[in-house]
Short mmCIF file of C-alpha atoms in Angstrom, two decimals:
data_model
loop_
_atom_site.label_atom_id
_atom_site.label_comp_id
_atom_site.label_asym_id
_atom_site.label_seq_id
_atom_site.Cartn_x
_atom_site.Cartn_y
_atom_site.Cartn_z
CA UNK A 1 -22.04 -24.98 -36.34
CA UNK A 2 -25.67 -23.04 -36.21
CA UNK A 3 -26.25 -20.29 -34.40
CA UNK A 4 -28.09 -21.03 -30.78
CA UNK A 5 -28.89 -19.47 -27.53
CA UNK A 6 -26.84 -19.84 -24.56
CA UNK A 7 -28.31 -20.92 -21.53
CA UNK A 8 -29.45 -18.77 -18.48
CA UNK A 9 -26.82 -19.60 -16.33
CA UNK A 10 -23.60 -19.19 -18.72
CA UNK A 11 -24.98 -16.19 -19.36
CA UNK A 12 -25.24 -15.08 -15.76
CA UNK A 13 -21.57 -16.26 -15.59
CA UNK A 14 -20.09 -14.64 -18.57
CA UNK A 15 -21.73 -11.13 -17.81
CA UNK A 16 -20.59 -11.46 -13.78
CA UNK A 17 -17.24 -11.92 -15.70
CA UNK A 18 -17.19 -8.75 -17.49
CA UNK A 19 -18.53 -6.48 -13.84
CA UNK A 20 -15.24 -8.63 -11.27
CA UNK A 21 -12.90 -9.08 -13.31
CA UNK A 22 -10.24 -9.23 -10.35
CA UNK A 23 -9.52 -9.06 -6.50
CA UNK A 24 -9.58 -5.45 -7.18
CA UNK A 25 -12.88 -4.92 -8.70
CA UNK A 26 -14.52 -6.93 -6.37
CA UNK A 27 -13.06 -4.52 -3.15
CA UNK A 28 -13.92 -1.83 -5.52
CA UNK A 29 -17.82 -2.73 -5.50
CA UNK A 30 -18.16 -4.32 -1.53
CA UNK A 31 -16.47 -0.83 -0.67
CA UNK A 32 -18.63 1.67 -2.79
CA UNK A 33 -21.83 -0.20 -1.42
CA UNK A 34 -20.82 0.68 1.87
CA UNK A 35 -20.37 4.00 0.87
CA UNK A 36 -23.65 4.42 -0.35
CA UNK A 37 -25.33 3.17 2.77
CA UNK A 38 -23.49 5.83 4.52
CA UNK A 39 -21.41 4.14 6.46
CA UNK A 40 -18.28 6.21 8.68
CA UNK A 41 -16.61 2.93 9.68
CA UNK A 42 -15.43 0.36 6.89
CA UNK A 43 -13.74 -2.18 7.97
CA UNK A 44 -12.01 -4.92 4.67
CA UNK A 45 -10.45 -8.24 6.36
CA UNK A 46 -8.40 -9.97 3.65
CA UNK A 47 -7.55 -13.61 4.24
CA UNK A 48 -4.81 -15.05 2.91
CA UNK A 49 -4.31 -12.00 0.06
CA UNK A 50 -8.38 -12.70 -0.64
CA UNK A 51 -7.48 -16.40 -1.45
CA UNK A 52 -9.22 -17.75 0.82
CA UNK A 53 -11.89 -14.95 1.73
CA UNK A 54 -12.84 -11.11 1.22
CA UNK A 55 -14.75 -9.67 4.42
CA UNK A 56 -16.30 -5.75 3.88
CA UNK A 57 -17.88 -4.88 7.13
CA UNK A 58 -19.67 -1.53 7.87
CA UNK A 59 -21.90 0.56 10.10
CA UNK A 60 -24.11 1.70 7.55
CA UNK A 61 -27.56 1.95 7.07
CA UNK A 62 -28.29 -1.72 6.59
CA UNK A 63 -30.66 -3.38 4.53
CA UNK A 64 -34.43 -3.56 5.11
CA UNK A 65 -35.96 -7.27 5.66
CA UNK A 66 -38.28 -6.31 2.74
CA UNK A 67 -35.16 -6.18 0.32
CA UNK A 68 -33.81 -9.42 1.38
CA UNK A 69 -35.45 -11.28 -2.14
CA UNK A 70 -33.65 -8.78 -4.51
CA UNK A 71 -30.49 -8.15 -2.83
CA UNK A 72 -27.91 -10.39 -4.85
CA UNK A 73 -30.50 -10.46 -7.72
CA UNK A 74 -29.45 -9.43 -11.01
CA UNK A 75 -30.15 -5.63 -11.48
CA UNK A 76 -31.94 -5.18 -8.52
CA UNK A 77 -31.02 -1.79 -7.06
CA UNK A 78 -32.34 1.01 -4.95
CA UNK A 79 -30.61 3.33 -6.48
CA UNK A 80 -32.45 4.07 -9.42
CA UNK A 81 -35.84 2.55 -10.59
CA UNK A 82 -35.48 4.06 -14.88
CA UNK A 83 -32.97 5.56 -17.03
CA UNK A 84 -33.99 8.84 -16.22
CA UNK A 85 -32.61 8.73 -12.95
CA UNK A 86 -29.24 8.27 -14.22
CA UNK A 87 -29.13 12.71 -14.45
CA UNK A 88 -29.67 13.02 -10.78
CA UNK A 89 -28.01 9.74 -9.02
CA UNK A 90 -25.47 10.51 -6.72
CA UNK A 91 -24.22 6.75 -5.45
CA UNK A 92 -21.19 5.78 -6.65
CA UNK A 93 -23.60 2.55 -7.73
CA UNK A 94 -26.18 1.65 -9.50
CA UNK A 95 -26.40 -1.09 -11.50
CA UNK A 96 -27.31 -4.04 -9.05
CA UNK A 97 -24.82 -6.51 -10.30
CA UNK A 98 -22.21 -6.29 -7.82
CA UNK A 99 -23.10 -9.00 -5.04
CA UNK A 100 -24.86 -11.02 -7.74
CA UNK A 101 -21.77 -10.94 -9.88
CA UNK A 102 -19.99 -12.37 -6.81
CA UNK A 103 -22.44 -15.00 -6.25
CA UNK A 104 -21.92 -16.62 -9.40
CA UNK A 105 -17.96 -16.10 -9.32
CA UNK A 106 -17.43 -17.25 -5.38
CA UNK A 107 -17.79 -20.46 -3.84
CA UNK A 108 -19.69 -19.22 -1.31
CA UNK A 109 -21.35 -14.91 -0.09
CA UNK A 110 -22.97 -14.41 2.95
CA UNK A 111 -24.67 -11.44 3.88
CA UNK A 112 -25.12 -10.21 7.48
CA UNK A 113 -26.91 -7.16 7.73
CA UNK A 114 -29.48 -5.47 10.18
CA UNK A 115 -31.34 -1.53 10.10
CA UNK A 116 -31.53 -1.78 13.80
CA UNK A 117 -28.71 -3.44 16.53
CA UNK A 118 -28.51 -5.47 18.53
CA UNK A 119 -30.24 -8.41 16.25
CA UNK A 120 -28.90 -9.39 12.53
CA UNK A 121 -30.38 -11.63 10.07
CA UNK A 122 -27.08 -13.56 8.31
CA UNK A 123 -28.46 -14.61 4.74
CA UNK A 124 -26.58 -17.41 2.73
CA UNK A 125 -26.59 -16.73 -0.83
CA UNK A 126 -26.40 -19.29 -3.58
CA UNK A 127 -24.44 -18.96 -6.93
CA UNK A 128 -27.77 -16.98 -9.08
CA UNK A 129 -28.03 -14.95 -5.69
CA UNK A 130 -31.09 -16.98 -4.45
CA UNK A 131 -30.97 -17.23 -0.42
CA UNK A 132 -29.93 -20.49 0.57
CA UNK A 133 -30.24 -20.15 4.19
CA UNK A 134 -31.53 -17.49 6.53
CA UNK A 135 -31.23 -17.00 10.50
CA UNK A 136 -30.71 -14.59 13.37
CA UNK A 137 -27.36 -13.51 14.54
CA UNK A 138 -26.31 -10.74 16.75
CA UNK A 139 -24.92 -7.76 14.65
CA UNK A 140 -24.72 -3.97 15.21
CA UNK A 141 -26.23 -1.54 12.92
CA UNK A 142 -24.45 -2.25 9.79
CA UNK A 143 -23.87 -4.87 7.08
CA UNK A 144 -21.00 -7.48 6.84
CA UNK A 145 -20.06 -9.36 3.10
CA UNK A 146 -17.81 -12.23 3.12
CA UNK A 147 -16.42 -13.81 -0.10
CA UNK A 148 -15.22 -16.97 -0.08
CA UNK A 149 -13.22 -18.64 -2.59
CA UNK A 150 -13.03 -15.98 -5.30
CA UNK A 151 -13.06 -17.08 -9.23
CA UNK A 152 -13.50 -20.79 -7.55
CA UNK A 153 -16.55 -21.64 -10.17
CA UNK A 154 -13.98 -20.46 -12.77
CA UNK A 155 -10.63 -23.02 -12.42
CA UNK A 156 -8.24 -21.22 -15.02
CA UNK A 157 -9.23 -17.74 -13.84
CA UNK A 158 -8.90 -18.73 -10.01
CA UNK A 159 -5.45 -20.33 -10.85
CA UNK A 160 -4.18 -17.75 -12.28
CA UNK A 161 -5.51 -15.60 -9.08
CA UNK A 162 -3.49 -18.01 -6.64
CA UNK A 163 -0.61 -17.87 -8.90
CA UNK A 164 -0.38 -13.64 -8.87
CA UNK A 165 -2.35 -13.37 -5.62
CA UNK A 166 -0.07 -10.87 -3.95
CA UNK A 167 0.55 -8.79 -7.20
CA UNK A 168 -3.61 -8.72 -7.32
CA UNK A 169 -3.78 -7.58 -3.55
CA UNK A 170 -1.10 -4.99 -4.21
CA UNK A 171 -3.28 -3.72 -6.95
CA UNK A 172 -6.24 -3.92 -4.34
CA UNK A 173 -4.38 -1.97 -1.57
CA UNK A 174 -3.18 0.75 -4.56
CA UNK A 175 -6.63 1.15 -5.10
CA UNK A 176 -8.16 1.23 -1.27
CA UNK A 177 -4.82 3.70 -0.40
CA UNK A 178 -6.55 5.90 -2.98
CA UNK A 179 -10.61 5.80 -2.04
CA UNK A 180 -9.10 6.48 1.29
CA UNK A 181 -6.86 9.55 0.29
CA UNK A 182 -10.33 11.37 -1.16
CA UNK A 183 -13.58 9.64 -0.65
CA UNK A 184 -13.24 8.61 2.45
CA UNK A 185 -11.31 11.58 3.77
CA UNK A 186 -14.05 14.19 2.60
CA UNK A 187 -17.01 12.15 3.91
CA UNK A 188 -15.65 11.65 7.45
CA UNK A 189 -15.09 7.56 6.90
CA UNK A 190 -12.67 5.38 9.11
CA UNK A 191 -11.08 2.79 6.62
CA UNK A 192 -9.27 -0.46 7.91
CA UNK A 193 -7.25 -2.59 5.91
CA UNK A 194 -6.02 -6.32 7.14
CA UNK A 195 -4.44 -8.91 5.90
CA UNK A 196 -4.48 -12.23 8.18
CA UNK A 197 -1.60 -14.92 6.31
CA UNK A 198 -1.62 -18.88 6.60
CA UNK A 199 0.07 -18.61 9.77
CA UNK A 200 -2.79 -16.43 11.40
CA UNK A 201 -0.95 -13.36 11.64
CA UNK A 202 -2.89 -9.82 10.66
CA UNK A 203 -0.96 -7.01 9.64
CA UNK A 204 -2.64 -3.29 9.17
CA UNK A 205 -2.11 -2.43 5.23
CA UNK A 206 -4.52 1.18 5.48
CA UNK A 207 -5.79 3.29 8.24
CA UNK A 208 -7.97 6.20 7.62
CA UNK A 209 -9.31 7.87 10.68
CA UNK A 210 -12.68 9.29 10.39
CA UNK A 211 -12.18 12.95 10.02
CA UNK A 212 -8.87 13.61 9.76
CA UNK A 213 -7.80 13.67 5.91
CA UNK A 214 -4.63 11.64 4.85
CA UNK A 215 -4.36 15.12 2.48
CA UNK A 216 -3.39 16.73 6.11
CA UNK A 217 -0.52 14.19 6.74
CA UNK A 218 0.30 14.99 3.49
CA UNK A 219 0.09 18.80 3.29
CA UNK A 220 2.53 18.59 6.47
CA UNK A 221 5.32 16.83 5.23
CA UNK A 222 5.54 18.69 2.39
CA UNK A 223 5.32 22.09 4.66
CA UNK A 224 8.26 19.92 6.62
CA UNK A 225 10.21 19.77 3.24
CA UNK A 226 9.59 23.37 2.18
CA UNK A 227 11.29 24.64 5.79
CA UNK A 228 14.02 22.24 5.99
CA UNK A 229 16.29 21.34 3.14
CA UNK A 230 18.13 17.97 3.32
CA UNK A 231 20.91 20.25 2.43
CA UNK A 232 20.29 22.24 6.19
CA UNK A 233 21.36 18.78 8.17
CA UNK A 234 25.30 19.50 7.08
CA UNK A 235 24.60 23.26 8.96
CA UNK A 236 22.43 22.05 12.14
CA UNK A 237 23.56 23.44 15.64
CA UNK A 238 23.51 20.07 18.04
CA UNK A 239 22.09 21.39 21.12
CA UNK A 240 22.16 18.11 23.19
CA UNK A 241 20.48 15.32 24.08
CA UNK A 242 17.18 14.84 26.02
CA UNK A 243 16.03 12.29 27.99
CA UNK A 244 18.72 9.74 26.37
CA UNK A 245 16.51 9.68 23.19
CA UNK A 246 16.30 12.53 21.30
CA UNK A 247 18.48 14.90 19.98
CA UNK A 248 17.84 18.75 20.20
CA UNK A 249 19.14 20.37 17.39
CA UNK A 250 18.90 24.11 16.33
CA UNK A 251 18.85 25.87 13.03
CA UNK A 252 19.06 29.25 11.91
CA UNK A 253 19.22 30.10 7.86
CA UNK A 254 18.95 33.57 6.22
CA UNK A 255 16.53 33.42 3.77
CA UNK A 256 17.54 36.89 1.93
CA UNK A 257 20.33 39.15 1.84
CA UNK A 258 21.90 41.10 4.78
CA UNK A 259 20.15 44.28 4.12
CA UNK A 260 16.54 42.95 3.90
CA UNK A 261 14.38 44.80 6.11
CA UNK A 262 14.49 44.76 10.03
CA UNK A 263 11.55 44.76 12.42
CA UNK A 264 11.76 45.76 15.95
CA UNK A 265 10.16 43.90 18.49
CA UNK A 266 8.53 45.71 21.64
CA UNK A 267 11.56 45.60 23.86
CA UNK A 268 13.97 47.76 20.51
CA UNK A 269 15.43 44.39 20.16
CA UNK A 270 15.67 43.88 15.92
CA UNK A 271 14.28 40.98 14.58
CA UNK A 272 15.83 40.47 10.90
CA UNK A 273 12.53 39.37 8.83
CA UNK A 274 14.76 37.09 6.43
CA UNK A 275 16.24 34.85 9.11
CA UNK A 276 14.65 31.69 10.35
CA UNK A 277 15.76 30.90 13.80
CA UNK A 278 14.09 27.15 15.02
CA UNK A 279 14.46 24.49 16.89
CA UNK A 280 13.62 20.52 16.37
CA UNK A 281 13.81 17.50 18.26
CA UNK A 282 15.27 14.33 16.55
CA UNK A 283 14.30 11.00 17.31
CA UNK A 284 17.92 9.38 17.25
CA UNK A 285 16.85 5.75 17.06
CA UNK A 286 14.13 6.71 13.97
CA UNK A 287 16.76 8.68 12.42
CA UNK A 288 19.39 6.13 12.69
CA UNK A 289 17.59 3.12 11.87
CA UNK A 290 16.37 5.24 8.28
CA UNK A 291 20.19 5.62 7.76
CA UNK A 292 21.30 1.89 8.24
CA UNK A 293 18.20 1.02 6.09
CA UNK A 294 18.62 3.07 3.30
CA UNK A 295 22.04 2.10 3.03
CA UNK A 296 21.26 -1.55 3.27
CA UNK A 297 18.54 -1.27 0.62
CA UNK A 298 20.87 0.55 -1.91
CA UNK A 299 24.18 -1.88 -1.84
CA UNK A 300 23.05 -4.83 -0.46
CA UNK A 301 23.82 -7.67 -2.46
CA UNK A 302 21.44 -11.06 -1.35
CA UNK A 303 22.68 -13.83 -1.44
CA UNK A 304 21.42 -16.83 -3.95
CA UNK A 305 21.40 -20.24 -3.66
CA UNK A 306 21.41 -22.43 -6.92
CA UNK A 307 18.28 -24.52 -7.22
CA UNK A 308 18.43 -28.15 -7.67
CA UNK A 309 16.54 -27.81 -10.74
CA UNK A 310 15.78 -24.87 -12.83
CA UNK A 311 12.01 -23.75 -12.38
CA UNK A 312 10.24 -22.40 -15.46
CA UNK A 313 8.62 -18.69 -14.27
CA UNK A 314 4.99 -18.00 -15.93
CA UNK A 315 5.50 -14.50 -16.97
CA UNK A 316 3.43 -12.51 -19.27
CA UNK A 317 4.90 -11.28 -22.57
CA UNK A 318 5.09 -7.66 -20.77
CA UNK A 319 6.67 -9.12 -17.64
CA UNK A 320 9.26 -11.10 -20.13
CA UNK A 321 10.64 -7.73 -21.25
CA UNK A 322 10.97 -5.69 -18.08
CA UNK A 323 13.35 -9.00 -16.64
CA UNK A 324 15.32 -9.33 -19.02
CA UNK A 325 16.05 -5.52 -19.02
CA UNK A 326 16.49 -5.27 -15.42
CA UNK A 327 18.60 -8.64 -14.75
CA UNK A 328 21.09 -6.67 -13.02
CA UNK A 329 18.42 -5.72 -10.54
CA UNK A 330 17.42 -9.31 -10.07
CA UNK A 331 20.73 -10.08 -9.37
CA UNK A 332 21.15 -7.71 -6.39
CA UNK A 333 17.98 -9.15 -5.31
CA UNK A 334 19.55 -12.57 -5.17
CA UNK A 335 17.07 -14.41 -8.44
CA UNK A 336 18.94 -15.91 -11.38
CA UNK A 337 17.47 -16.38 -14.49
CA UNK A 338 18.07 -18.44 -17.50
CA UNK A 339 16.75 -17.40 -21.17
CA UNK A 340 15.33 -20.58 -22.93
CA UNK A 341 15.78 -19.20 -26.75
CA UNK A 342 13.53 -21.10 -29.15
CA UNK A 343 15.10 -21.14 -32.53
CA UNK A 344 13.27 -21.85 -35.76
CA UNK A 345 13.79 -25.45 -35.83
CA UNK A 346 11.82 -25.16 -31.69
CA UNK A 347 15.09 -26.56 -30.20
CA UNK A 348 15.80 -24.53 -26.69
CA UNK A 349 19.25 -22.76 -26.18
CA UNK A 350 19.80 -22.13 -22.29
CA UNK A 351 22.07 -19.23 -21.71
CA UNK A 352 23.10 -17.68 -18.44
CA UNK A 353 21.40 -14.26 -18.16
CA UNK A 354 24.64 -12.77 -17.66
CA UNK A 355 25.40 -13.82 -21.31
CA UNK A 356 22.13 -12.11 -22.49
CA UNK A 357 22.94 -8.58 -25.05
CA UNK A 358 20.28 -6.06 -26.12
CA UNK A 359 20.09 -8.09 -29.48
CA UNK A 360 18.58 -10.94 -27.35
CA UNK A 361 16.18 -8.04 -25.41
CA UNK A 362 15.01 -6.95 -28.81
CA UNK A 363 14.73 -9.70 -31.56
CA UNK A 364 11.18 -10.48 -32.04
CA UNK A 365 10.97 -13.53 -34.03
CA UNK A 366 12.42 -15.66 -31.53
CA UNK A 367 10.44 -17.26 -28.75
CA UNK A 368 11.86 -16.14 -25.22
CA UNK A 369 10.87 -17.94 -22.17
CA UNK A 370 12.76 -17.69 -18.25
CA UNK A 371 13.70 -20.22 -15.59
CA UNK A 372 14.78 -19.29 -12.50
CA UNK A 373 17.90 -21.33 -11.41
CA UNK A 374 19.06 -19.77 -8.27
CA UNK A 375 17.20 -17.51 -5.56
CA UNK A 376 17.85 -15.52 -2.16
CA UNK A 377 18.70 -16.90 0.56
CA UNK A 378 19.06 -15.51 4.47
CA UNK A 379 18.65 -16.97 7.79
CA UNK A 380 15.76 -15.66 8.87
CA UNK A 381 13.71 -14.79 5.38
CA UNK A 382 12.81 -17.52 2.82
CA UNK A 383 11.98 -16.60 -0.62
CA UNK A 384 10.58 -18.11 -3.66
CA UNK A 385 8.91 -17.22 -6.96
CA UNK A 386 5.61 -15.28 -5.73
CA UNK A 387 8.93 -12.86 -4.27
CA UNK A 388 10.44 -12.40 -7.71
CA UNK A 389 6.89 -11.76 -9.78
CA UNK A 390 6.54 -9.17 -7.50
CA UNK A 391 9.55 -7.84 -7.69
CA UNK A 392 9.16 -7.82 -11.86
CA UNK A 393 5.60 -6.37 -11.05
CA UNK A 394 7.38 -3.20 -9.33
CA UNK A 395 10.15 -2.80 -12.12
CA UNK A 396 7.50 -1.48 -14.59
CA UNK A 397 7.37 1.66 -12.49
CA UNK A 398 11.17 1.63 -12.43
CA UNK A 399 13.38 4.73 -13.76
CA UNK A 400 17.11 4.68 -13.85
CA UNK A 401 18.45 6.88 -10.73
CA UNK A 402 15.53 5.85 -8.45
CA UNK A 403 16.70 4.08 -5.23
CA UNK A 404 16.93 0.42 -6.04
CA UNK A 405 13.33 -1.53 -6.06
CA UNK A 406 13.37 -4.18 -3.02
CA UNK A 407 10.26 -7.32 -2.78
CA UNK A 408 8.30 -6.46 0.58
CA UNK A 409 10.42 -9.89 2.42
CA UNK A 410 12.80 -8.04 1.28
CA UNK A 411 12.35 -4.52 3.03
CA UNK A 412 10.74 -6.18 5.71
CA UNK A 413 14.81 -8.01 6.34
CA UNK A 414 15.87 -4.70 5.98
CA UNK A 415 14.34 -2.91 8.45
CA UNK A 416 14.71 -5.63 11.02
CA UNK A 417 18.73 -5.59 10.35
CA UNK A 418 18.75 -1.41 10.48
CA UNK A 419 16.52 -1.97 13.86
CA UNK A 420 19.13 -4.00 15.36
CA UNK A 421 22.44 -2.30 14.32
CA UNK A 422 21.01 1.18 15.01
CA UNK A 423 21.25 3.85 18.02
CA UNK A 424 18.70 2.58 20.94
CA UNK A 425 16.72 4.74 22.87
CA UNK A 426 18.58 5.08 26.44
CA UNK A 427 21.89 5.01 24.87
CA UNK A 428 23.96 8.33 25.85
CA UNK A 429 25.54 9.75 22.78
CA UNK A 430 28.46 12.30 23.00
CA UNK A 431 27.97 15.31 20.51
CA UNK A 432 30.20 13.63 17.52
CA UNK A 433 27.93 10.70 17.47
CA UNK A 434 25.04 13.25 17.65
CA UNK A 435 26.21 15.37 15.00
CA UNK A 436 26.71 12.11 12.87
CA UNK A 437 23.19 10.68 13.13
CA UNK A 438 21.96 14.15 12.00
CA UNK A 439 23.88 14.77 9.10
CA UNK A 440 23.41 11.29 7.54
CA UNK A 441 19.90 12.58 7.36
CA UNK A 442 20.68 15.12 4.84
CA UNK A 443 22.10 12.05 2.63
CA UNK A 444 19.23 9.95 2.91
CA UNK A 445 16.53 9.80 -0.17
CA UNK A 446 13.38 10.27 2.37
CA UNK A 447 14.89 11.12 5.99
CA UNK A 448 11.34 12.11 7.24
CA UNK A 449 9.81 8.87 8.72
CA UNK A 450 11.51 5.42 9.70
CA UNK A 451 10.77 2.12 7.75
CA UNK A 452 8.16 1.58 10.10
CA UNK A 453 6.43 5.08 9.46
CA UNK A 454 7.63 6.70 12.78
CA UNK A 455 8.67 10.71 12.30
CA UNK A 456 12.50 10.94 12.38
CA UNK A 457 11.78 14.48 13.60
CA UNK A 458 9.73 17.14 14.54
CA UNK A 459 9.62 21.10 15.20
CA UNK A 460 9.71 22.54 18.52
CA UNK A 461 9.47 25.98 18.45
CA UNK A 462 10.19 29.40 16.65
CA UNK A 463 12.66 31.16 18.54
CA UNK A 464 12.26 33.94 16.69
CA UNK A 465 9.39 34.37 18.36
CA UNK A 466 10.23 33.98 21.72
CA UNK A 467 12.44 37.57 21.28
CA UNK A 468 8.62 39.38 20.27
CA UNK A 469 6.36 39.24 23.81
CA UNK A 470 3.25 39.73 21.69
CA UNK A 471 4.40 36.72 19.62
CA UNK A 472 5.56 34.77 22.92
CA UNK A 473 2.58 32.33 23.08
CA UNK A 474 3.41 28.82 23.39
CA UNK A 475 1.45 26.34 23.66
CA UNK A 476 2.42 23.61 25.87
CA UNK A 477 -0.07 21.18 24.28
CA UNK A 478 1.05 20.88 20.74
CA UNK A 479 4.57 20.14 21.92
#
């Protein structure tokens, strides 16, 4: 066959390939555009685990009417107008490919965007970034993208996107969880993540407030786990219980030997500069509910339900390997497998997986492909094969000795089961029952926030410093 050029527009599809490549890349580029405008509220609807649409909305800059022509064009861009400017840019773009790139790999990009509020122009973009259609539309300062359809131009590629959708948007949210830990943060940007399912439901995946660094949140749970040991819960002083919620508990640890050095304090009493001396409040429903859900997630065994017929799983060669060396993990999850072994002579052998050895695991010159022939089954959770891909998607990360690795259905059953079977705010507990809800917290693998992300507990106040008048200073607000 001789050598010939490829038309314009295969061209403009094949190079859009190689800039969105996935669900991530394509956040990745709508987010950093908003960025650059200077926007301090980004707002990034998913629908449907970007399915069925991507939405970036900001209140940045905007773009002029006079850029309207160029916008999705390829390598338009105000960034930069020669290669020289690449020494001094300072966008985290630059290319102008991004929202044509989408254009040729959506079904349909809109643009909504104005420099001044309370009147928007929405623009309607065709596949080579052309504007299709163009009228007013009320819209603060700001400028909105939706995607629709992503990969739809591109059938294999946007099957393969439906098929691994939520192990792409978990890959997306990784990725947003981390712009907002330290671009975001530093630059004073509020960041919103939502996904809105089939059923119409939205659920909040990322919140950033605009100025407060996640890197505080962080910086204070780990100052939480440098002054309390889970080892400490075993020694905690119950104090009692307030307001039929909370449980007051006191602790008081030498932190050097007996003869470390004393201070006095203005009244002659001595203060012992190696002894910490605190109290903390406990919330006993937070605490109690981490207890129950830990426990659940570590020996829970889900139950399975054979199929009617097994269903062949469309793993990747990578994927392959880490089931079939975690099937015991599957199991507890409720998913059975079957190994289809294809011998020389391309006959299949169907064994059980609980019949598969490490020879199996390892030999390379056989063909090994998995059905799944029975999965979990509950009451109020269904569960089906998008449940177990993810589930093999968070076993690469897995290390023996790690608490076991749970699907999100999964956790999300869970927590509703430790909700329910847990200590409820209002209920009066006698000290035993006190003492019990605080010491399981010492056994638990994180005993510092709930399954829903609410603080188990929290530090009241220094006694120590309540024998020193100069050091007596509370303040009432931060309690």
């Amino acid at each position: 066959m001789s050598i010939k050029a490829i038309d314009k527009t295969s061209v403009h599809r094949i190079t859009s390939g190689q800039v969105v490549i996935d669900l991530q890349t394509a956040v990745k580029e709508l987010l950093e555009n908003s960025l650059d405008a200077g926007a301090t509220s980004i707002e990034i609807r998913f629908k449907n685990y970007g399915i069925d649409a991507l939405e970036v909305v900001d209140n940045g800059s905007g773009i002029a009417n006079d850029s309207f022509d160029g916008l999705a064009a390829k390598h338009h861009t105000s960034k930069l107008a020669s290669y020289a400017d690449l020494a001094t840019v300072r966008t985290f773009g630059f290319r102008g490919e991004a929202l044509s790139s989408l254009c040729s790999l959506s079904e349909s990009v809109t643009v909504t965007t104005t420099t001044q509020a309370p009147l928007g122009i929405l623009l309607e973009l065709d596949a080579r970034g052309a504007i299709r259609k163009k009228q007013n539309a009320a819209r603060q300062r700001g400028t909105t993208v939706v995607v629709i359809n992503l990969f739809a131009p591109l059938p294999v590629r946007r099957k393969e996107f439906v098929r691994n959708s939520k192990r792409e948007f978990g890959k997306a949210l990784a990725l947003l969880n981390a712009y907002a830990l330290v671009p975001c943060a530093q630059a004073g940007v509020k960041l919103t993540v939502t996904n809105q399912t089939k059923s119409g439901s939205s659920t909040l995946h990322v919140l950033s407030d605009a100025g407060v660094a996640n890197t505080d949140d962080v910086a204070a749970v780990d100052a939480l786990a440098r002054t309390i040991d889970k080892e400490d819960f075993s020694a905690m002083d119950i104090v009692g219980q307030f307001n039929k919620g909370f449980i007051i508990i006191r602790r008081q640890k030498i932190l050097q030997p007996p003869h470390t050095q004393s201070e006095s304090s203005a009244d002659g009493t001595s203060i012992s500069s190696g002894c910490t001396d605190d109290l903390f409040i406990v919330d006993q429903h937070a605490a109690d509910e981490k207890y129950n859900f830990e426990s659940l997630q570590l020996s829970t065994k889900i139950q399975s339900q054979r199929l009617l017929y097994a269903l062949p799983l469309e793993l990747t060669a990578a994927d392959e390997m880490v089931a079939l060396e975690h099937l015991d993990i599957l199991r507890q999850n409720g998913f059975e497998v079957e190994v289809i072994d294809c011998d020389s002579n391309g006959e299949n052998r169907f064994s059980p997986e609980g019949d598969v050895d490490d020879d199996d695991v390892t030999v390379n010159h056989r063909q090994s492909r998995l059905k799944l022939v029975a999965q979990p089954v509950s009451k109020s959770t269904s569960f089906d094969v998008k449940d177990l891909e993810e589930l093999v998607h968070l076993l690469h990360d897995y290390a023996p000795g790690r608490p076991m690795v749970r699907c999100s259905k999964a956790r999300a059953m869970f927590a509703s089961r430790a909700c329910r079977k847990s200590v409820m705010v209002g209920m009066a507990l006698n000290k035993a029952k006190m003492a019990a809800v605080v010491h399981h917290m010492g056994t638990m693998d994180q005993p510092w926030n709930c399954p829903h992300g609410r603080p188990t507990m929290r530090h009241l106040y220094d006694i120590n410093s309540l024998r020193d008048p100069e050091r007596h200073n509370i303040n009432w607000a931060s309690l």
